[in-house]
Amino acid sequence: MRIGVLAIQGDFAAHGRVLERLGVRWCEVRYPEQLEELSGLIIPGGESTTMLKFLFDEGFIEPLKQYARRGALLGTCAGAILLAREVTNPPQPSLNLVDIAVKRNAYGRQVDSFIDTTMSPALGPPPLEMVFIRAPIITGVGSGVEVLAEHRGHPVLVQQGSHVIATFHPELTSDTRVHELFLALADRRSE
Amino acid sequence: MSEDTYRVKVGLAEMLKGGVIMDVTNAEQARIAEDAGAVAVMALERVPADIRAQGGVARMASPKKIREIMDAVSIPVMAKVRIGHFVEAQVLEALGVDFIDESEVLTPADEEHHIDKHQFKVPFVCGARDLGEALRRIGEGAAMIRTKGEAGSGNIVEAVRHLRSVMGAIRRLTVLPKEELMAESKRLGAPYELVRWVAEHGKLPVPNFAAGGIATPADAALCMQLGAESVFVGSGIFKSEDPAARARAIVKATTHYNDPKIILEASEELGEAMPGLDVSKLAKEELLQTRGW
């Protein structure tokens, strides 16, 4: 099983540290051809506008769509925005790989960023700690999307097939359950 | 100030890693920066090269100007306050900027004390020339450190000096025996707990970015290869011949900082860079980097 973290910019190293804690080898992904060898790809937090521009300019869009048909994906915060079907505030193109609509910077600016906990029925106890930084809100989910955790009435952790989306940053906490879920999906895909 | 707030502040700094933060003086420049792939913009009245040329007291930008820039882009907006001017910082927090730069580029308001940054919900970035200065700022609550370099000079030499100084001192700490850390903390003028943390982890407890004199894609990649985690570009973009192209090129070189072929591509057909200054020929009182204590 080979795991990659998209390393255009953002907190890719924080994801790497979680993977290392779980004993998983990983690589930084900066070229589309690297996707061919992966069974799991993480799109980290960062600035979605910056990453989107890079993905278009460097010919990543089609290879990513092809990759998504066979490999596992974990998108956190900016990653959630890139993988969504529809993006608002302001509208921007997205990969349409997970059937969700998201609103960018939906809690406000940085002074409105926060940390909170929620119980995820899917993950079980203890409660999940969630770091929201200029986070998006999921405003709509398609019928094939399973909601794994909610916060203030909005889905914050969802899954569609082998693709997992978190609007918060599991990579900035010591709770590794979201990554473990993703790794289990990637493992199944690598068989 | 709770531990959660500090984590959220450093968290935003983490999100800006591997990116380029660009100085802009109006909404149009902010949009050019965002379109070029900037991870954030720094809202200013004048870029450092103009502050240097025009002289006078340089203060926080007008709230109207900053708001205009905040309305123009969806990426984080930073703004500068004078060293020690905590009321300018209160104003920027009330305005809702995403990051405050307590900056030597503006005229200092206090020649002994920096702002107590723990009192704020908005994160701060501060400049540093060496590890002691970096750890003093982190002790005061900074969520990100950048080298000072020599702002507005278009000359990378000072940023390189400061990066090497910080990175070298970090490496040195990791090999010192524990009993020498207290004396080292005294020598650095840095809080002992932070000195111990750095000795154990081999890095700063907050992201470490480069700034001051970056003018070309190769300058940006040089800082990244020396250990910076992102770059600030001040006058280097909007004082060059073709700002949009240069902005895109610096973004590309920062992501691919270890790939000379791509840095070469990014360096071609760029037009003239900003004119540079020989920092060694500047009079002492013209240096911005010596501001800060």
mmCIF file of N, CA and C in Angstrom, chain A residues 7-14 17 30-31 45-47 49-50 53-54 58 89-90 104-105 109-115 129 131-134 169 171-173, chain B residues 4 7-9 11-12 14-19 34-39 70 74-77 93 96-98 121-123 203 248 251-252 255-257 259 262:
data_model
loop_
_atom_site.group_PDB
_atom_site.id
_atom_site.type_symbol
_atom_site.label_atom_id
_atom_site.label_comp_id
_atom_site.label_asym_id
_atom_site.label_seq_id
_atom_site.Cartn_x
_atom_site.Cartn_y
_atom_site.Cartn_z
ATOM 1 N N ALA A 7 1.391 17.763 -2.131
ATOM 2 C CA ALA A 7 2.306 18.700 -1.448
ATOM 3 C C ALA A 7 2.522 19.967 -2.264
ATOM 4 N N ILE A 8 1.431 20.514 -2.801
ATOM 5 C CA ILE A 8 1.516 21.790 -3.520
ATOM 6 C C ILE A 8 1.838 22.869 -2.499
ATOM 7 N N GLN A 9 1.063 22.902 -1.450
ATOM 8 C CA GLN A 9 1.290 23.778 -0.293
ATOM 9 C C GLN A 9 0.294 23.338 0.777
ATOM 10 N N GLY A 10 0.392 23.903 1.980
ATOM 11 C CA GLY A 10 -0.541 23.573 3.043
ATOM 12 C C GLY A 10 0.111 22.694 4.096
ATOM 13 N N ASP A 11 -0.733 22.030 4.918
ATOM 14 C CA ASP A 11 -0.167 21.291 6.050
ATOM 15 C C ASP A 11 0.073 19.812 5.707
ATOM 16 N N PHE A 12 0.688 19.595 4.533
ATOM 17 C CA PHE A 12 0.972 18.207 4.124
ATOM 18 C C PHE A 12 1.906 17.503 5.094
ATOM 19 N N ALA A 13 2.837 18.251 5.683
ATOM 20 C CA ALA A 13 3.769 17.619 6.627
ATOM 21 C C ALA A 13 3.037 17.141 7.886
ATOM 22 N N ALA A 14 1.984 17.851 8.289
ATOM 23 C CA ALA A 14 1.211 17.433 9.469
ATOM 24 C C ALA A 14 0.525 16.088 9.189
ATOM 25 N N ARG A 17 3.121 13.405 9.478
ATOM 26 C CA ARG A 17 3.449 13.021 10.855
ATOM 27 C C ARG A 17 2.429 12.021 11.409
ATOM 28 N N ARG A 30 3.882 15.843 -6.053
ATOM 29 C CA ARG A 30 3.943 17.119 -6.761
ATOM 30 C C ARG A 30 3.808 16.968 -8.270
ATOM 31 N N TYR A 31 3.796 15.711 -8.757
ATOM 32 C CA TYR A 31 3.696 15.462 -10.196
ATOM 33 C C TYR A 31 2.549 14.482 -10.455
ATOM 34 N N GLY A 45 -5.049 20.390 4.183
ATOM 35 C CA GLY A 45 -5.534 21.745 4.378
ATOM 36 C C GLY A 45 -4.555 22.722 3.755
ATOM 37 N N GLY A 46 -5.037 23.924 3.492
ATOM 38 C CA GLY A 46 -4.214 24.954 2.860
ATOM 39 C C GLY A 46 -5.153 25.928 2.187
ATOM 40 N N GLU A 47 -4.702 26.544 1.114
ATOM 41 C CA GLU A 47 -5.572 27.472 0.393
ATOM 42 C C GLU A 47 -6.089 26.798 -0.871
ATOM 43 N N THR A 49 -7.736 27.939 -3.388
ATOM 44 C CA THR A 49 -7.525 28.673 -4.645
ATOM 45 C C THR A 49 -6.126 28.407 -5.194
ATOM 46 N N THR A 50 -5.134 28.381 -4.306
ATOM 47 C CA THR A 50 -3.748 28.140 -4.716
ATOM 48 C C THR A 50 -3.600 26.734 -5.283
ATOM 49 N N LYS A 53 -5.421 26.248 -8.757
ATOM 50 C CA LYS A 53 -4.675 26.833 -9.859
ATOM 51 C C LYS A 53 -3.539 25.901 -10.281
ATOM 52 N N PHE A 54 -2.841 25.363 -9.281
ATOM 53 C CA PHE A 54 -1.728 24.451 -9.553
ATOM 54 C C PHE A 54 -2.240 23.198 -10.277
ATOM 55 N N GLU A 58 -0.831 22.370 -13.984
ATOM 56 C CA GLU A 58 0.164 21.301 -14.100
ATOM 57 C C GLU A 58 -0.459 19.981 -14.550
ATOM 58 N N ASN A 89 -19.252 30.880 -2.316
ATOM 59 C CA ASN A 89 -18.650 31.896 -1.426
ATOM 60 C C ASN A 89 -17.152 32.046 -1.560
ATOM 61 N N PRO A 90 -16.602 32.485 -2.666
ATOM 62 C CA PRO A 90 -17.271 32.637 -3.949
ATOM 63 C C PRO A 90 -17.285 31.312 -4.711
ATOM 64 N N ARG A 104 -17.365 28.039 1.193
ATOM 65 C CA ARG A 104 -16.033 28.365 1.726
ATOM 66 C C ARG A 104 -16.119 29.385 2.857
ATOM 67 N N ASN A 105 -15.099 29.360 3.732
ATOM 68 C CA ASN A 105 -14.969 30.330 4.830
ATOM 69 C C ASN A 105 -16.318 30.592 5.505
ATOM 70 N N ARG A 109 -13.978 34.669 9.352
ATOM 71 C CA ARG A 109 -12.541 34.831 9.117
ATOM 72 C C ARG A 109 -11.752 34.098 10.209
ATOM 73 N N GLN A 110 -10.412 34.333 10.251
ATOM 74 C CA GLN A 110 -9.572 33.580 11.196
ATOM 75 C C GLN A 110 -10.010 33.782 12.655
ATOM 76 N N VAL A 111 -10.466 34.979 13.026
ATOM 77 C CA VAL A 111 -10.863 35.192 14.428
ATOM 78 C C VAL A 111 -12.050 34.307 14.810
ATOM 79 N N ASP A 112 -12.746 33.735 13.812
ATOM 80 C CA ASP A 112 -13.872 32.842 14.085
ATOM 81 C C ASP A 112 -13.467 31.364 14.034
ATOM 82 N N SER A 113 -12.183 31.079 13.819
ATOM 83 C CA SER A 113 -11.702 29.691 13.841
ATOM 84 C C SER A 113 -11.793 29.148 15.269
ATOM 85 N N PHE A 114 -11.979 27.825 15.422
ATOM 86 C CA PHE A 114 -12.214 27.279 16.764
ATOM 87 C C PHE A 114 -11.921 25.777 16.823
ATOM 88 N N ILE A 115 -11.893 25.261 18.076
ATOM 89 C CA ILE A 115 -11.758 23.821 18.305
ATOM 90 C C ILE A 115 -12.973 23.362 19.098
ATOM 91 N N GLU A 129 -12.190 15.219 18.447
ATOM 92 C CA GLU A 129 -11.775 16.621 18.567
ATOM 93 C C GLU A 129 -11.591 17.196 17.159
ATOM 94 N N VAL A 131 -10.528 20.596 14.763
ATOM 95 C CA VAL A 131 -9.934 21.919 14.631
ATOM 96 C C VAL A 131 -10.475 22.538 13.340
ATOM 97 N N PHE A 132 -11.225 23.616 13.470
ATOM 98 C CA PHE A 132 -11.785 24.300 12.297
ATOM 99 C C PHE A 132 -11.010 25.590 12.059
ATOM 100 N N ILE A 133 -10.356 25.709 10.914
ATOM 101 C CA ILE A 133 -9.585 26.909 10.590
ATOM 102 C C ILE A 133 -10.098 27.503 9.283
ATOM 103 N N ARG A 134 -10.743 28.665 9.373
ATOM 104 C CA ARG A 134 -11.353 29.283 8.180
ATOM 105 C C ARG A 134 -12.060 28.184 7.378
ATOM 106 N N HIS A 169 -9.611 19.585 10.663
ATOM 107 C CA HIS A 169 -8.225 19.119 10.450
ATOM 108 C C HIS A 169 -7.857 17.982 11.406
ATOM 109 N N GLU A 171 -5.541 16.076 11.114
ATOM 110 C CA GLU A 171 -4.073 16.013 11.153
ATOM 111 C C GLU A 171 -3.479 16.931 12.223
ATOM 112 N N LEU A 172 -4.288 17.824 12.792
ATOM 113 C CA LEU A 172 -3.762 18.735 13.822
ATOM 114 C C LEU A 172 -4.145 18.285 15.233
ATOM 115 N N THR A 173 -4.658 17.068 15.382
ATOM 116 C CA THR A 173 -4.979 16.536 16.709
ATOM 117 C C THR A 173 -4.237 15.214 16.902
ATOM 118 N N ASP B 4 -6.300 26.175 23.297
ATOM 119 C CA ASP B 4 -7.011 25.964 22.032
ATOM 120 C C ASP B 4 -6.818 27.136 21.075
ATOM 121 N N ARG B 7 -3.467 26.977 19.502
ATOM 122 C CA ARG B 7 -3.403 25.920 18.472
ATOM 123 C C ARG B 7 -4.072 26.363 17.176
ATOM 124 N N VAL B 8 -5.182 27.082 17.306
ATOM 125 C CA VAL B 8 -5.886 27.553 16.118
ATOM 126 C C VAL B 8 -5.045 28.609 15.389
ATOM 127 N N LYS B 9 -4.320 29.417 16.171
ATOM 128 C CA LYS B 9 -3.480 30.451 15.563
ATOM 129 C C LYS B 9 -2.311 29.819 14.805
ATOM 130 N N GLY B 11 -2.283 26.859 13.772
ATOM 131 C CA GLY B 11 -2.918 26.071 12.708
ATOM 132 C C GLY B 11 -3.019 26.838 11.405
ATOM 133 N N LEU B 12 -3.412 28.120 11.466
ATOM 134 C CA LEU B 12 -3.493 28.888 10.216
ATOM 135 C C LEU B 12 -2.105 29.042 9.601
ATOM 136 N N GLU B 14 0.235 26.906 9.750
ATOM 137 C CA GLU B 14 0.507 25.604 9.107
ATOM 138 C C GLU B 14 -0.101 25.558 7.700
ATOM 139 N N MET B 15 -1.310 26.122 7.560
ATOM 140 C CA MET B 15 -2.004 26.085 6.266
ATOM 141 C C MET B 15 -1.299 26.917 5.196
ATOM 142 N N LEU B 16 -0.461 27.856 5.625
ATOM 143 C CA LEU B 16 0.205 28.743 4.670
ATOM 144 C C LEU B 16 1.554 28.196 4.216
ATOM 145 N N LYS B 17 1.948 27.036 4.770
ATOM 146 C CA LYS B 17 3.258 26.458 4.430
ATOM 147 C C LYS B 17 3.344 26.136 2.933
ATOM 148 N N GLY B 18 4.570 26.263 2.415
ATOM 149 C CA GLY B 18 4.804 25.905 1.020
ATOM 150 C C GLY B 18 4.214 26.907 0.042
ATOM 151 N N GLY B 19 3.831 28.074 0.545
ATOM 152 C CA GLY B 19 3.167 29.045 -0.319
ATOM 153 C C GLY B 19 3.895 30.376 -0.345
ATOM 154 N N GLU B 34 -3.936 36.834 -5.880
ATOM 155 C CA GLU B 34 -4.763 35.641 -5.681
ATOM 156 C C GLU B 34 -4.802 34.793 -6.957
ATOM 157 N N ASP B 35 -4.986 35.454 -8.105
ATOM 158 C CA ASP B 35 -5.031 34.723 -9.383
ATOM 159 C C ASP B 35 -3.704 34.027 -9.672
ATOM 160 N N ALA B 36 -2.613 34.593 -9.171
ATOM 161 C CA ALA B 36 -1.294 34.011 -9.431
ATOM 162 C C ALA B 36 -1.007 32.839 -8.492
ATOM 163 N N GLY B 37 -1.867 32.637 -7.479
ATOM 164 C CA GLY B 37 -1.674 31.498 -6.580
ATOM 165 C C GLY B 37 -1.100 31.856 -5.218
ATOM 166 N N ALA B 38 -1.159 33.125 -4.827
ATOM 167 C CA ALA B 38 -0.704 33.509 -3.480
ATOM 168 C C ALA B 38 -1.555 32.782 -2.436
ATOM 169 N N VAL B 39 -0.944 32.381 -1.298
ATOM 170 C CA VAL B 39 -1.725 31.753 -0.224
ATOM 171 C C VAL B 39 -2.309 32.807 0.714
ATOM 172 N N MET B 70 -9.683 43.129 1.767
ATOM 173 C CA MET B 70 -10.390 41.963 2.325
ATOM 174 C C MET B 70 -11.621 41.613 1.477
ATOM 175 N N SER B 74 -10.571 35.989 -1.481
ATOM 176 C CA SER B 74 -11.081 34.993 -0.522
ATOM 177 C C SER B 74 -9.957 34.343 0.283
ATOM 178 N N ILE B 75 -8.704 34.644 -0.052
ATOM 179 C CA ILE B 75 -7.565 34.097 0.707
ATOM 180 C C ILE B 75 -7.335 34.963 1.958
ATOM 181 N N PRO B 76 -6.551 34.460 2.929
ATOM 182 C CA PRO B 76 -6.326 35.245 4.145
ATOM 183 C C PRO B 76 -5.664 36.601 3.844
ATOM 184 N N VAL B 77 -6.042 37.600 4.606
ATOM 185 C CA VAL B 77 -5.453 38.929 4.468
ATOM 186 C C VAL B 77 -4.693 39.264 5.749
ATOM 187 N N GLU B 93 -7.572 43.637 14.741
ATOM 188 C CA GLU B 93 -8.361 42.493 15.196
ATOM 189 C C GLU B 93 -9.851 42.810 15.065
ATOM 190 N N GLY B 96 -10.970 42.440 11.650
ATOM 191 C CA GLY B 96 -11.108 41.043 11.227
ATOM 192 C C GLY B 96 -10.017 40.555 10.287
ATOM 193 N N VAL B 97 -8.829 41.201 10.279
ATOM 194 C CA VAL B 97 -7.751 40.652 9.445
ATOM 195 C C VAL B 97 -7.377 39.271 9.984
ATOM 196 N N ASP B 98 -6.794 38.433 9.115
ATOM 197 C CA ASP B 98 -6.540 37.036 9.480
ATOM 198 C C ASP B 98 -5.196 36.838 10.172
ATOM 199 N N LYS B 121 -6.791 37.197 19.750
ATOM 200 C CA LYS B 121 -7.324 35.994 19.117
ATOM 201 C C LYS B 121 -6.731 35.826 17.717
ATOM 202 N N VAL B 122 -6.367 36.942 17.107
ATOM 203 C CA VAL B 122 -5.790 36.884 15.768
ATOM 204 C C VAL B 122 -4.304 36.515 15.903
ATOM 205 N N PRO B 123 -3.803 35.642 15.027
ATOM 206 C CA PRO B 123 -2.390 35.247 15.118
ATOM 207 C C PRO B 123 -1.438 36.345 14.645
ATOM 208 N N LYS B 203 13.418 21.908 15.701
ATOM 209 C CA LYS B 203 12.773 22.937 14.865
ATOM 210 C C LYS B 203 12.089 23.956 15.769
ATOM 211 N N ARG B 248 3.331 34.471 -10.524
ATOM 212 C CA ARG B 248 3.100 33.059 -10.878
ATOM 213 C C ARG B 248 4.401 32.275 -10.808
ATOM 214 N N VAL B 251 5.506 31.557 -7.237
ATOM 215 C CA VAL B 251 4.653 30.521 -6.640
ATOM 216 C C VAL B 251 5.112 29.136 -7.111
ATOM 217 N N LYS B 252 5.348 29.030 -8.414
ATOM 218 C CA LYS B 252 5.749 27.751 -8.996
ATOM 219 C C LYS B 252 7.093 27.281 -8.419
ATOM 220 N N THR B 255 6.710 25.916 -4.747
ATOM 221 C CA THR B 255 6.209 24.537 -4.638
ATOM 222 C C THR B 255 7.278 23.542 -5.075
ATOM 223 N N HIS B 256 7.949 23.859 -6.196
ATOM 224 C CA HIS B 256 8.939 22.927 -6.771
ATOM 225 C C HIS B 256 10.357 23.348 -6.408
ATOM 226 N N TYR B 257 10.563 23.767 -5.162
ATOM 227 C CA TYR B 257 11.848 24.369 -4.801
ATOM 228 C C TYR B 257 13.031 23.415 -4.934
ATOM 229 N N ASP B 259 13.340 21.268 -7.545
ATOM 230 C CA ASP B 259 13.385 20.792 -8.930
ATOM 231 C C ASP B 259 13.949 21.884 -9.841
ATOM 232 N N ILE B 262 12.235 22.947 -13.139
ATOM 233 C CA ILE B 262 11.029 23.773 -13.042
ATOM 234 C C ILE B 262 11.381 25.194 -12.603
#
